[in-house]
Coordinates of C-alpha atoms in Angstrom, one line a residue:
M28 CA 28.6 248.2 146.8
A29 CA 29.9 245.0 145.2
I30 CA 31.6 244.7 141.6
F31 CA 29.7 242.5 139.2
Y32 CA 31.3 240.7 137.2
I33 CA 28.8 240.5 133.9
N34 CA 30.4 241.0 130.8
T35 CA 28.0 243.2 129.0
S36 CA 29.7 243.0 125.9
T37 CA 28.2 239.9 124.8
I38 CA 24.9 241.4 124.4
G39 CA 25.4 244.8 122.9
P40 CA 21.8 245.3 121.6
L41 CA 20.6 244.8 125.0
M42 CA 21.8 248.4 126.6
N43 CA 20.4 251.5 126.7
V44 CA 22.7 253.6 128.1
N45 CA 21.2 256.3 130.3
K46 CA 17.9 255.8 129.4
S47 CA 15.0 256.1 131.5
I48 CA 11.5 254.3 131.2
D49 CA 9.1 256.9 130.3
D50 CA 5.2 256.7 130.3
N51 CA 5.4 255.5 126.7
Q52 CA 7.4 252.6 127.6
T53 CA 5.2 251.7 130.8
S54 CA 2.2 251.9 129.0
Q55 CA 2.3 248.4 127.5
M56 CA 2.4 247.0 130.9
K57 CA -0.6 248.4 132.3
I58 CA -3.1 245.8 132.6
D59 CA -6.8 245.6 132.1
E60 CA -8.6 242.5 132.2
E61 CA -11.3 243.8 130.2
E62 CA -9.2 245.5 127.5
E63 CA -8.5 243.7 124.2
G64 CA -5.2 245.2 123.7
S65 CA -3.7 242.6 126.1
S66 CA -1.2 240.1 123.8
F67 CA -0.9 237.2 126.3
V68 CA -1.4 234.0 124.5
D69 CA -1.9 230.8 126.7
I70 CA -1.0 227.5 125.3
N71 CA -0.9 223.9 126.5
A72 CA 1.2 221.3 126.5
S73 CA 0.8 220.3 123.2
G74 CA 2.0 224.0 121.9
E75 CA -1.8 224.7 120.7
S76 CA -3.8 228.0 121.7
T77 CA -6.2 227.6 124.7
N78 CA -8.3 230.6 123.7
E79 CA -9.1 230.3 120.2
G80 CA -12.0 232.5 120.3
S81 CA -9.8 235.4 121.2
K82 CA -6.5 235.9 120.5
H83 CA -5.9 237.8 124.2
S84 CA -6.5 236.6 127.7
S85 CA -6.4 238.0 131.0
P86 CA -4.1 237.0 134.0
K87 CA -7.0 234.8 135.4
Q88 CA -6.3 232.6 132.6
L89 CA -3.0 231.7 133.5
S90 CA -2.2 228.6 135.4
M91 CA 0.1 229.7 138.3
E92 CA 0.5 226.6 140.1
G93 CA 3.9 225.4 140.1
S94 CA 3.2 221.9 139.4
T95 CA 6.2 219.5 138.6
T96 CA 4.4 216.1 138.3
S97 CA 6.6 213.9 136.0
K98 CA 3.8 214.1 132.9
E99 CA 3.9 217.9 132.8
T100 CA 5.7 220.5 131.0
R101 CA 5.5 224.1 131.7
S102 CA 4.2 224.9 128.3
S103 CA 0.8 225.8 129.6
L104 CA 2.4 228.7 131.8
K105 CA 4.1 230.6 129.1
N106 CA 3.9 232.8 125.8
K107 CA 5.3 230.7 123.2
T108 CA 7.7 233.8 121.3
Y109 CA 9.0 234.3 125.2
F110 CA 10.5 231.0 125.4
T111 CA 11.4 230.2 121.9
D112 CA 12.9 233.2 120.6
D113 CA 16.7 232.5 120.7
E114 CA 17.5 236.4 120.4
L115 CA 14.8 237.0 123.1
G116 CA 16.4 233.7 124.9
A117 CA 20.0 235.9 124.8
K118 CA 18.2 238.9 126.5
R119 CA 16.9 236.7 129.0
C120 CA 20.0 235.0 129.7
F121 CA 21.8 238.5 130.6
I122 CA 18.9 239.3 132.7
I123 CA 19.1 236.3 134.6
N124 CA 22.6 236.7 135.3
S125 CA 21.9 240.3 136.6
L126 CA 19.5 238.8 138.9
L127 CA 21.9 236.4 140.1
S128 CA 24.6 238.9 140.3
W129 CA 22.2 241.3 142.3
S130 CA 21.1 238.6 144.8
I131 CA 24.8 238.1 145.7
S132 CA 25.0 242.0 146.1
F133 CA 22.3 242.0 148.5
E134 CA 23.4 238.7 150.3
F135 CA 20.4 236.8 149.7
K136 CA 19.8 233.1 149.6
R137 CA 19.4 231.3 146.6
E138 CA 15.7 230.7 147.4
T139 CA 15.3 234.1 146.7
F140 CA 16.9 234.1 143.4
H141 CA 14.8 231.6 141.9
L142 CA 11.6 232.6 143.4
A143 CA 12.8 236.1 141.4
V144 CA 13.2 234.2 138.4
V145 CA 9.9 232.6 138.2
L146 CA 8.4 235.9 138.9
F147 CA 10.0 237.5 136.6
D148 CA 9.2 234.8 133.9
K149 CA 5.7 234.6 134.4
S150 CA 5.2 238.3 134.2
C151 CA 7.5 238.8 130.7
A152 CA 5.4 235.7 129.5
Y153 CA 2.3 237.9 130.0
Y154 CA 3.4 239.7 126.7
E155 CA 3.9 239.0 123.2
Y156 CA 6.5 241.7 123.1
I157 CA 8.3 243.5 125.7
C158 CA 11.2 246.2 125.6
D159 CA 14.7 245.5 126.8
N160 CA 14.2 248.5 129.4
M161 CA 11.0 246.8 130.8
M162 CA 12.5 243.6 130.9
F163 CA 14.9 244.9 133.6
Q164 CA 12.2 246.8 135.3
L165 CA 10.3 243.9 135.7
A166 CA 13.5 241.8 137.0
V167 CA 14.7 244.3 139.7
V168 CA 11.0 244.7 140.9
S169 CA 10.7 240.5 140.8
L170 CA 13.9 240.5 142.8
S171 CA 12.4 243.2 145.6
M172 CA 9.2 241.2 145.8
A173 CA 10.7 237.6 146.4
A174 CA 13.2 239.2 148.9
K175 CA 10.2 240.4 150.9
I176 CA 8.8 237.0 151.1
S177 CA 12.2 235.0 151.7
E178 CA 14.4 237.4 153.3
V179 CA 14.7 239.0 157.1
N180 CA 16.3 241.8 156.0
T181 CA 15.5 243.5 152.5
P182 CA 17.1 246.5 151.0
T183 CA 15.3 249.8 150.7
T184 CA 13.8 250.7 147.1
N185 CA 16.6 253.3 146.5
D186 CA 18.7 250.6 146.9
Y187 CA 17.3 248.4 143.8
L188 CA 17.0 251.4 141.7
E189 CA 20.4 252.1 142.4
V190 CA 22.1 249.1 141.7
V191 CA 20.3 249.0 138.4
E192 CA 21.4 252.3 137.3
K193 CA 24.9 251.9 138.3
N194 CA 25.1 248.5 136.9
I195 CA 23.0 248.5 133.5
N196 CA 22.4 252.0 132.9
V197 CA 18.6 251.7 133.5
K198 CA 16.9 254.6 135.2
I199 CA 13.6 253.5 137.1
S200 CA 11.3 255.9 138.3
L201 CA 9.9 255.3 142.5
E202 CA 6.4 255.8 140.6
D203 CA 7.0 253.2 137.9
F204 CA 8.8 250.7 140.7
F205 CA 5.6 250.5 142.7
S206 CA 3.3 250.3 139.6
T207 CA 5.3 247.2 138.5
E208 CA 4.7 245.6 141.7
K209 CA 1.1 245.9 141.3
I210 CA 1.5 244.4 138.0
I211 CA 3.5 241.3 138.8
S212 CA 0.9 240.7 141.6
R213 CA -2.0 241.1 139.2
V214 CA -0.5 238.7 136.5
M215 CA 0.7 236.3 139.2
Q216 CA -2.9 236.2 140.9
W217 CA -1.3 237.2 144.1
R218 CA -0.1 234.2 144.0
L219 CA 3.6 235.2 144.9
Q220 CA 5.1 231.8 146.1
P221 CA 4.9 229.6 143.2
K222 CA 6.8 226.5 143.3
T223 CA 10.4 227.0 141.9
I224 CA 13.0 224.5 140.9
Y225 CA 14.9 225.0 144.0
D226 CA 12.0 223.8 145.9
T227 CA 11.8 220.9 143.9
L228 CA 15.7 220.2 144.1
H229 CA 16.0 220.6 147.8
E230 CA 12.6 217.9 148.0
I231 CA 14.6 215.5 145.9
L232 CA 18.0 215.6 147.7
F233 CA 16.3 215.0 151.2
K234 CA 14.5 211.9 149.6
W235 CA 18.5 211.1 147.9
D236 CA 20.2 211.5 151.4
E237 CA 17.4 209.7 153.5
M238 CA 18.0 206.7 151.2
F239 CA 21.6 206.5 150.2
G240 CA 23.2 209.5 152.1
T241 CA 24.9 207.4 155.0
N242 CA 26.8 205.1 152.6
G243 CA 27.0 206.9 149.4
I244 CA 26.9 210.2 147.7
S245 CA 25.2 213.1 150.0
F246 CA 24.3 216.5 149.8
L247 CA 22.6 218.0 152.7
N248 CA 25.2 216.2 155.1
D249 CA 27.5 218.5 157.3
N250 CA 30.7 217.4 155.9
P251 CA 33.0 218.7 153.5
L252 CA 32.4 216.0 150.7
S253 CA 29.0 216.6 151.0
Y254 CA 29.2 220.1 151.2
I255 CA 31.2 220.1 147.4
H256 CA 28.6 218.0 146.0
Y257 CA 25.5 220.2 147.5
R258 CA 27.7 223.4 145.8
Q259 CA 28.0 221.6 142.3
I260 CA 24.2 220.6 141.8
H261 CA 23.2 224.1 143.1
Q262 CA 25.9 225.6 140.3
V263 CA 24.5 223.2 137.7
I264 CA 20.5 224.0 138.3
D265 CA 21.2 227.8 138.8
T266 CA 23.4 227.9 135.3
L267 CA 20.5 225.9 133.5
V268 CA 18.1 228.1 134.6
H269 CA 20.0 231.0 132.6
H270 CA 18.8 229.5 129.4
H271 CA 15.2 229.7 128.4
Q272 CA 14.6 226.4 127.2
Y273 CA 14.9 224.9 130.9
V274 CA 10.9 225.3 131.3
E275 CA 10.1 222.9 128.5
F276 CA 10.7 220.1 131.1
P277 CA 9.6 219.2 134.6
Y278 CA 11.5 220.6 137.3
E279 CA 12.0 216.9 138.6
H280 CA 13.6 215.7 135.3
I281 CA 15.9 218.6 135.2
V282 CA 17.1 217.8 138.9
F283 CA 17.4 213.9 138.2
S284 CA 19.1 214.6 135.0
S285 CA 21.6 217.0 136.9
M286 CA 22.1 214.8 139.4
F287 CA 22.6 211.8 137.2
I288 CA 25.5 213.5 135.1
L289 CA 27.2 215.4 138.0
I290 CA 27.5 212.0 140.2
L291 CA 28.7 210.1 137.5
R292 CA 31.4 213.0 137.1
D293 CA 32.4 212.9 140.6
I294 CA 33.2 209.1 140.8
N295 CA 35.3 209.4 137.7
F296 CA 32.9 207.7 135.1
E297 CA 34.3 208.5 131.4
L298 CA 30.7 209.7 130.2
F299 CA 31.9 209.4 126.7
N300 CA 34.8 207.7 125.0
E301 CA 37.7 210.2 123.6
T302 CA 36.4 209.4 119.7
N303 CA 32.8 210.5 120.5
K304 CA 32.7 212.7 123.4
H305 CA 32.4 216.2 121.7
K306 CA 30.0 214.6 119.3
A307 CA 27.8 213.6 121.9
I308 CA 27.6 216.6 123.6
Y309 CA 26.1 218.3 120.6
D310 CA 24.6 215.2 118.8
A311 CA 21.3 214.3 120.5
E312 CA 21.0 210.5 119.2
T313 CA 24.4 209.8 120.0
L314 CA 24.3 210.8 123.7
K315 CA 20.8 208.9 124.2
N316 CA 22.9 205.6 123.2
C317 CA 25.5 206.4 125.2
L318 CA 23.5 206.9 128.4
N319 CA 21.2 204.0 127.6
E320 CA 24.3 202.1 127.4
I321 CA 25.2 203.0 130.6
M322 CA 21.6 202.2 132.4
N323 CA 21.7 199.0 130.5
E324 CA 25.0 197.5 130.9
Q325 CA 26.8 196.1 133.5
N326 CA 30.2 197.9 134.6
E327 CA 33.0 196.4 135.9
N328 CA 33.5 199.1 138.1
E329 CA 31.3 198.2 141.2
E330 CA 30.9 202.0 142.4
I331 CA 29.4 202.6 139.1
R332 CA 27.3 199.4 139.2
N333 CA 26.0 200.4 142.4
F334 CA 25.3 204.1 141.9
I335 CA 23.5 202.9 138.6
N336 CA 21.0 200.5 140.8
N337 CA 20.6 203.3 143.5
F338 CA 19.5 205.7 140.7
N339 CA 17.2 203.6 138.9
A340 CA 15.5 202.6 142.3
F341 CA 15.5 206.4 142.9
L342 CA 13.6 206.9 139.7
N343 CA 11.1 204.3 140.6
M344 CA 10.3 205.5 143.8
N345 CA 9.6 208.8 142.4
N346 CA 7.5 207.3 139.5
V347 CA 9.8 208.3 137.0
S348 CA 11.5 206.5 134.3
F349 CA 14.8 206.8 132.7
D350 CA 13.1 207.3 129.2
D351 CA 10.9 209.7 130.7
M352 CA 13.8 212.0 131.3
I353 CA 16.3 211.3 128.3
D354 CA 15.5 214.7 126.8
S355 CA 16.2 216.5 129.8
L356 CA 19.4 214.6 129.9
V357 CA 20.4 215.8 126.9
F358 CA 19.6 219.4 128.0
S359 CA 21.8 219.2 131.1
S360 CA 24.5 217.3 129.3
K361 CA 25.6 220.6 127.9
L362 CA 27.3 221.1 131.5
I363 CA 29.5 218.3 131.5
E364 CA 32.5 220.4 131.7
I365 CA 31.2 223.4 133.9
K366 CA 33.7 224.8 136.2
F367 CA 32.7 225.0 139.6
Y368 CA 33.1 227.8 142.0
Y369 CA 33.6 227.0 145.7
F370 CA 34.0 230.8 147.2
E371 CA 32.5 230.7 150.8
S372 CA 30.6 233.9 150.8
K373 CA 29.5 233.8 154.2
E374 CA 30.9 232.5 157.8
K375 CA 29.9 229.1 158.6
G376 CA 27.4 229.6 162.0
D377 CA 25.7 227.1 164.0
N378 CA 22.9 226.4 161.7
Y379 CA 24.5 224.6 158.7
H380 CA 21.2 224.8 156.7
D381 CA 21.3 228.5 156.6
Y382 CA 24.9 228.5 155.6
I383 CA 24.9 226.4 152.7
T384 CA 21.8 228.2 151.3
W385 CA 23.3 231.5 150.7
Q386 CA 23.9 232.2 147.5
T387 CA 27.2 231.9 145.5
K388 CA 28.3 233.4 141.9
I389 CA 28.6 231.5 138.9
E390 CA 31.9 231.6 137.2
H391 CA 32.7 232.0 133.3
F392 CA 29.4 233.9 132.4
N393 CA 30.7 233.9 129.0
D394 CA 30.8 229.9 128.8
I395 CA 27.2 229.9 129.7
M396 CA 26.4 232.0 126.7
N397 CA 27.9 229.6 124.5
L398 CA 26.0 226.8 125.8

C-alpha cells in the first residue's frame, strides 16, 4: 500500500476517527424521486432558482451534459451551497486531494481522477446538507465507478474500503458501498461519462499542437521539453479542481487561462514587476490591468510578441475573446508560483500517449489550501 502525503492537520473538523457510517447517516442519501424530503435546488446561470414552485427537485431535473461552451457557466449543475460555502470548500479540497492520492495508489490514469471528481461533485451537489463521512463515501465510490469506465484493471471493493479506513479512519460497509453506487447512478441518470475538464484540456492541447506545435511550445509531442509542458499544464489543472469555485467558469476558460499564464512563465516573462507583483495576485483589478497591457502592447521581446499573436489567433479560432476569460485568468493567476513535480511514476513503454496520461501527485498540499 502506498504512503499518502496528505496533511490531515489542516482540516481537523473533517476527520471522524474510527466512525462507521450507520443507517442514520446513510438514510439522507436514499433517493426517492417523488419524496418531498429531497433538498436539491437547481439554479440557472444567473443564480436564480429554476424550480420556484417547489424547493425540491428530482434527479431528472439535473442537467447532466458536460457542456463547455464559452458562454455557459456550470451554475445550472450545482447546489448553490455546495460550491459557495468556504468551510465546505475546504472539506471538499481535502477530499479531492484524497481522490488524487487514491488514484496514485491504485495507479489510475488522470482521466479516471477527473471523472471521479465530476461524479463526486454532482452527487454531493444533489443535497443541501451532507455529512463529512458521507462525502468520503461518495468520493471513494465515485472513484470506483470512474475506474470501471476508464481503467483496464480495477481494484476490488475491499481494496477501496481498506484504503479509506487506513488513511482517513472512515469505515464503510459493503452494503453502503453498493447502495451508494446506485445513488450516484440515479443522480447521474446513468450518464456516467460526463465531459470533464480533462477531456476539454486534451481537445485544446491537440488543437494548439496542430497549429503551433512544430515551431513553438508544444504539449503532446514525444520530446523532453514537450513532456515538461504537458506535466506542468496538468498539474495546474489538477490543482485548480481542488478549489470549489472552479465550477464557476467554463472548462475552456480555465484551460486557456492556465495555458496563457504557464507559457508566459515558461518563456521567462515577468508577469508583474516587483513593485506590484504580490498586489496583482490578490487584487483583481490590478491583475486585469496587467493582463490587458500584456495583450495590447507591443513587447520588444520577439518570442513573447509571437506568443501573444499566436494566442490571440488561437482564441479567435475557438470563438473566445480575451475579455471573455479575464475572470478565469484572475482565478488561474493564483498558480503563478506553483512548484511543479516531475517524478516519473511509470516506466516509458512503446505507447507515449499512455505514458503521459498516467497519474502523478501534487506536491505542497498545504500551499494549495492557502491558495
